[in-house]
Short mmCIF file of C-alpha atoms in Angstrom, two decimals:
data_model
loop_
_atom_site.label_atom_id
_atom_site.label_comp_id
_atom_site.label_asym_id
_atom_site.label_seq_id
_atom_site.Cartn_x
_atom_site.Cartn_y
_atom_site.Cartn_z
CA MET O 18 0.00 0.00 0.00
CA ILE O 19 1.32 3.42 -0.95
CA LYS O 20 0.47 6.16 1.52
CA CYS O 21 1.40 9.45 -0.06
CA VAL O 22 1.55 13.11 0.88
CA ILE O 23 1.21 15.84 -1.76
CA LEU O 24 3.01 19.19 -1.75
CA ASP O 25 2.12 21.75 -4.44
CA ASP O 26 1.61 25.51 -4.11
CA GLU O 27 -1.35 25.44 -6.53
CA LEU O 28 -4.66 24.27 -5.03
CA LEU O 29 -6.04 23.24 -8.43
CA ALA O 30 -3.00 21.06 -9.03
CA ILE O 31 -3.51 19.41 -5.62
CA SER O 32 -7.19 18.72 -6.35
CA TYR O 33 -6.36 17.21 -9.75
CA LEU O 34 -3.58 15.03 -8.34
CA LYS O 35 -5.79 13.79 -5.50
CA LEU O 36 -8.48 12.91 -8.03
CA LEU O 37 -6.00 10.85 -10.06
CA CYS O 38 -4.69 9.08 -6.95
CA GLU O 39 -8.20 8.11 -5.89
CA GLN O 40 -8.59 6.25 -9.19
CA ILE O 41 -5.47 4.11 -8.62
CA ASP O 42 -5.60 0.90 -6.56
CA GLU O 43 -3.50 0.60 -3.40
CA VAL O 44 -2.81 4.35 -3.25
CA GLU O 45 -4.02 6.54 -0.39
CA VAL O 46 -3.51 10.29 -0.09
CA VAL O 47 -2.83 10.88 3.60
CA LYS O 48 -2.65 14.68 3.40
CA ALA O 49 -1.96 17.53 0.96
CA PHE O 50 -0.06 20.78 1.57
CA ASN O 51 0.41 24.01 -0.39
CA ASP O 52 3.09 25.43 1.93
CA PRO O 53 6.57 23.79 2.12
CA LYS O 54 7.22 25.09 5.65
CA ILE O 55 4.02 23.56 7.05
CA PHE O 56 4.76 20.35 5.14
CA LEU O 57 8.23 20.07 6.74
CA LYS O 58 6.81 20.78 10.17
CA GLU O 59 4.27 17.95 9.93
CA ILE O 60 5.80 15.30 7.65
CA ASP O 61 7.49 13.31 10.45
CA THR O 62 4.16 12.93 12.26
CA LEU O 63 2.31 11.45 9.27
CA ASP O 64 1.97 7.77 8.41
CA CYS O 65 3.24 7.85 4.83
CA ASN O 66 5.96 6.26 2.70
CA LEU O 67 5.91 8.50 -0.38
CA CYS O 68 5.90 12.25 -1.04
CA ILE O 69 4.78 13.84 -4.31
CA LEU O 70 6.56 17.19 -4.54
CA ASP O 71 6.08 20.03 -6.99
CA ILE O 72 9.46 21.56 -7.87
CA GLU O 73 8.54 25.16 -8.70
CA MET O 74 7.19 26.78 -5.52
CA PRO O 75 7.66 30.28 -4.09
CA GLY O 76 10.02 30.58 -1.13
CA MET O 77 11.30 27.01 -1.21
CA THR O 78 11.63 24.61 -4.14
CA GLY O 79 10.70 20.95 -4.12
CA LEU O 80 14.38 20.15 -4.62
CA GLN O 81 15.25 21.92 -1.37
CA VAL O 82 12.43 20.11 0.44
CA ALA O 83 13.61 16.76 -0.94
CA GLU O 84 17.13 17.29 0.38
CA LEU O 85 15.68 17.48 3.90
CA ILE O 86 13.47 14.38 3.74
CA SER O 87 15.04 12.05 1.16
CA GLY O 88 16.62 9.89 3.86
CA SER O 89 13.26 8.83 5.26
CA LYS O 90 10.71 9.11 2.40
CA LYS O 91 10.51 8.05 -1.21
CA ILE O 92 9.92 11.00 -3.54
CA ILE O 93 8.18 11.63 -6.86
CA PHE O 94 8.72 15.06 -8.40
CA THR O 95 6.09 16.83 -10.51
CA THR O 96 6.89 19.87 -12.64
CA ALA O 97 6.01 21.64 -15.88
CA TYR O 98 9.71 22.19 -16.63
CA LYS O 99 12.11 19.59 -18.02
CA GLU O 100 15.30 21.42 -17.04
CA TYR O 101 15.15 20.10 -13.44
CA ALA O 102 15.40 16.42 -14.43
CA ALA O 103 19.15 16.07 -13.82
CA GLU O 104 18.97 17.71 -10.39
CA ALA O 105 15.97 15.57 -9.47
CA PHE O 106 17.70 12.29 -10.22
CA ASP O 107 20.85 13.41 -8.44
CA LEU O 108 18.67 13.18 -5.32
CA ASN O 109 17.91 9.52 -6.11
CA VAL O 110 14.15 10.08 -6.35
CA VAL O 111 11.67 7.46 -7.54
CA ASP O 112 10.48 9.36 -10.61
CA TYR O 113 10.11 12.71 -12.33
CA VAL O 114 6.65 13.32 -13.82
CA ARG O 115 6.02 16.19 -16.21
CA LYS O 116 2.86 18.29 -15.99
CA PRO O 117 0.14 18.05 -17.19
CA ILE O 118 0.09 14.71 -15.38
CA LYS O 119 -1.63 11.78 -17.04
CA LYS O 120 -3.08 8.90 -15.06
CA GLU O 121 -1.10 6.27 -17.00
CA ARG O 122 2.17 8.08 -16.33
CA LEU O 123 1.35 8.43 -12.64
CA ILE O 124 0.61 4.70 -12.42
CA GLN O 125 4.09 4.01 -13.82
CA ALA O 126 5.62 6.22 -11.13
CA PHE O 127 3.65 4.45 -8.39
CA GLU O 128 4.79 1.03 -9.68
CA LYS O 129 8.41 2.17 -9.35
CA ALA O 130 7.65 3.44 -5.85
CA LYS O 131 6.13 0.10 -4.82
CA GLU O 132 9.27 -1.74 -5.91
CA GLN O 133 11.55 0.60 -3.99
CA ILE O 134 9.38 0.63 -0.86
CA SER O 135 9.31 -3.18 -0.91
CA THR O 136 13.11 -3.28 -1.22
CA VAL O 137 13.53 -0.89 1.72
CA GLN O 138 11.28 -3.08 3.87
CA LYS O 139 13.45 -6.11 3.09
CA LYS O 140 16.73 -4.40 3.92
CA THR O 141 18.79 -6.02 6.63
CA PHE O 142 20.72 -2.91 7.58
CA ILE O 143 20.26 0.71 8.66
CA GLU O 144 22.16 3.44 6.84
CA TRP O 145 22.15 6.78 8.69
CA ASN O 146 24.27 9.64 10.04
CA THR O 147 25.71 8.76 13.43
CA ASN O 148 28.17 10.13 15.98
CA ILE O 149 30.94 8.45 13.94
CA GLY O 150 29.76 9.63 10.51
CA LYS O 151 27.47 8.01 7.95
CA THR O 152 27.23 4.40 9.06
CA ILE O 153 25.76 1.10 7.87
CA ILE O 154 24.55 -1.08 10.74
CA PRO O 155 23.36 -4.68 10.11
CA THR O 156 20.04 -5.04 11.94
CA GLU O 157 20.98 -8.52 13.15
CA GLN O 158 23.64 -6.89 15.37
CA ILE O 159 21.16 -4.54 17.08
CA VAL O 160 19.85 -5.66 20.47
CA TYR O 161 18.37 -2.49 21.97
CA ILE O 162 17.49 1.10 21.03
CA LYS O 163 16.58 3.99 23.29
CA THR O 164 16.08 7.74 23.08
CA SER O 165 19.31 9.55 23.85
CA GLU O 166 19.44 11.21 27.27
CA ILE O 167 21.62 13.99 25.83
CA ASP O 168 19.35 14.94 22.89
CA SER O 169 15.89 13.38 22.49
CA ARG O 170 16.13 13.76 18.71
CA ASP O 171 18.96 11.19 18.71
CA LYS O 172 18.69 7.43 19.34
CA ASP O 173 21.27 5.23 21.11
CA ILE O 174 21.68 1.82 19.47
CA THR O 175 23.28 -1.00 21.48
CA LEU O 176 24.93 -3.75 19.44
CA ASN O 177 25.39 -7.37 20.51
CA ASP O 178 29.02 -6.74 21.49
CA GLY O 179 28.04 -3.84 23.78
CA THR O 180 29.02 -1.07 21.35
CA ILE O 181 26.72 1.98 21.48
CA ILE O 182 26.19 4.07 18.34
CA VAL O 183 24.15 7.29 18.27
CA LEU O 184 21.77 7.79 15.34
CA LYS O 185 21.50 11.53 14.75
CA ASN O 186 18.15 13.30 14.42
CA LEU O 187 15.91 10.29 13.73
CA ASN O 188 12.46 9.72 15.22
CA PHE O 189 11.11 6.32 16.25
CA LYS O 190 8.48 6.26 13.51
CA ASN O 191 11.04 6.50 10.71
CA LEU O 192 13.46 4.23 12.55
CA LEU O 193 10.85 1.47 12.87
CA GLU O 194 10.19 1.70 9.13
CA MET O 195 13.86 0.81 8.56
CA LEU O 196 13.80 -2.19 10.92
CA PRO O 197 12.41 -5.64 10.01
CA ALA O 198 8.98 -5.61 11.71
CA ARG O 199 9.24 -9.30 12.58
CA ASP O 200 12.45 -8.75 14.58
CA PHE O 201 11.84 -5.57 16.62
CA ALA O 202 9.14 -4.06 18.81
CA GLN O 203 8.62 -0.72 20.47
CA VAL O 204 8.15 -1.24 24.21
CA ASN O 205 7.33 2.31 25.31
CA LYS O 206 7.79 5.88 24.07
CA LYS O 207 11.56 5.74 24.53
CA GLU O 208 12.67 2.15 23.90
CA ILE O 209 12.77 -0.50 21.15
CA ILE O 210 13.93 -4.06 21.76
CA ALA O 211 15.13 -6.81 19.41
CA LEU O 212 12.82 -9.80 19.99
CA SER O 213 15.89 -12.03 20.12
CA SER O 214 17.00 -10.09 23.23
CA ILE O 215 13.86 -10.88 25.26
CA LYS O 216 14.45 -13.30 28.13
CA VAL O 217 11.13 -13.05 29.99
CA PHE O 218 7.91 -11.31 28.91
CA THR O 219 5.00 -10.36 31.20
CA THR O 220 2.06 -8.00 30.69
CA ASN O 221 3.96 -5.12 32.33
CA GLU O 222 7.65 -5.86 31.99
CA ILE O 223 10.31 -7.33 29.73
CA ILE O 224 13.48 -8.84 31.15
CA THR O 225 16.16 -8.87 28.47
CA THR O 226 19.34 -10.88 27.92
CA ILE O 227 21.32 -7.61 28.03
CA HIS O 228 23.64 -7.37 31.03
CA THR O 229 23.71 -4.22 33.14
CA GLU O 230 26.07 -3.42 36.00
CA GLY O 231 26.68 -6.35 38.29
CA GLU O 232 24.85 -9.61 37.56
CA ASN O 233 21.58 -7.96 36.58
CA PHE O 234 19.72 -7.98 33.26
CA LEU O 235 18.16 -4.91 31.67
CA LYS O 236 14.44 -4.59 32.45
CA LEU O 237 11.99 -2.57 30.36
CA GLN O 238 8.57 -1.29 31.40
CA ILE O 239 5.85 -1.89 28.79
CA GLY O 240 3.79 1.21 28.00
CA ASP O 241 0.00 0.76 27.91
CA THR O 242 -0.13 1.89 24.26
CA TYR O 243 2.21 -0.93 23.19
CA LYS O 244 0.82 -3.89 25.16
CA ASN O 245 -1.60 -5.15 22.51
CA SER O 246 0.92 -5.06 19.66
CA LEU O 247 3.49 -6.88 21.80
CA MET O 248 0.93 -9.54 22.72
CA GLU O 249 0.15 -10.02 19.03
CA LEU O 250 3.84 -10.54 18.26
CA PHE O 251 3.94 -13.37 20.77
CA GLY O 252 0.64 -14.81 19.57
CA LYS O 253 -1.26 -13.98 22.72
#
């Protein structure tokens, strides 16, 4: 399922694009914006995996917007001008669709997006900026993730050898999209655990296989919001 967000400064263009999307199977328009600043303020809070961005907009171009979100969202550019094509593909976007947009052409772009989204979901590693530079981390080495105590925008990842790496400026929603859903679960607002690191599971608490100081094991409190999803993972 493609869940997309539209950004275009022209309301008529938004209406037309929404109309086309409604005619295409497995495509849902989550929200539409005509202001890049409002879009950037809200995008991390929306459940979406694709952004359709107009390039020519006053104040801030779609190219500039894409540079800020391309690490977490797939992008399709729309524009009436062909001269932006090279710049668009330099950003590794899904597709570049010329206006006026035709339904058949948009379907082609969505098919490309589906392939790339599927590939991302099957990835077995995280690639992100960290405290030691841009880093690739195999997900099989991750045992525990928590919100950094120094900066809540950052996330501390603990590896199976005890190494801690700090992911810079990444929220849990986007982080979970990078992780194999079958292998990880969010326990509360500040912590994610690898299922392979769970030693004992109760309705309120998880005891992990991760050693803390002394002979103790790390214990995590389960937030009320996450109890049902955790129960489902364990077939309860």
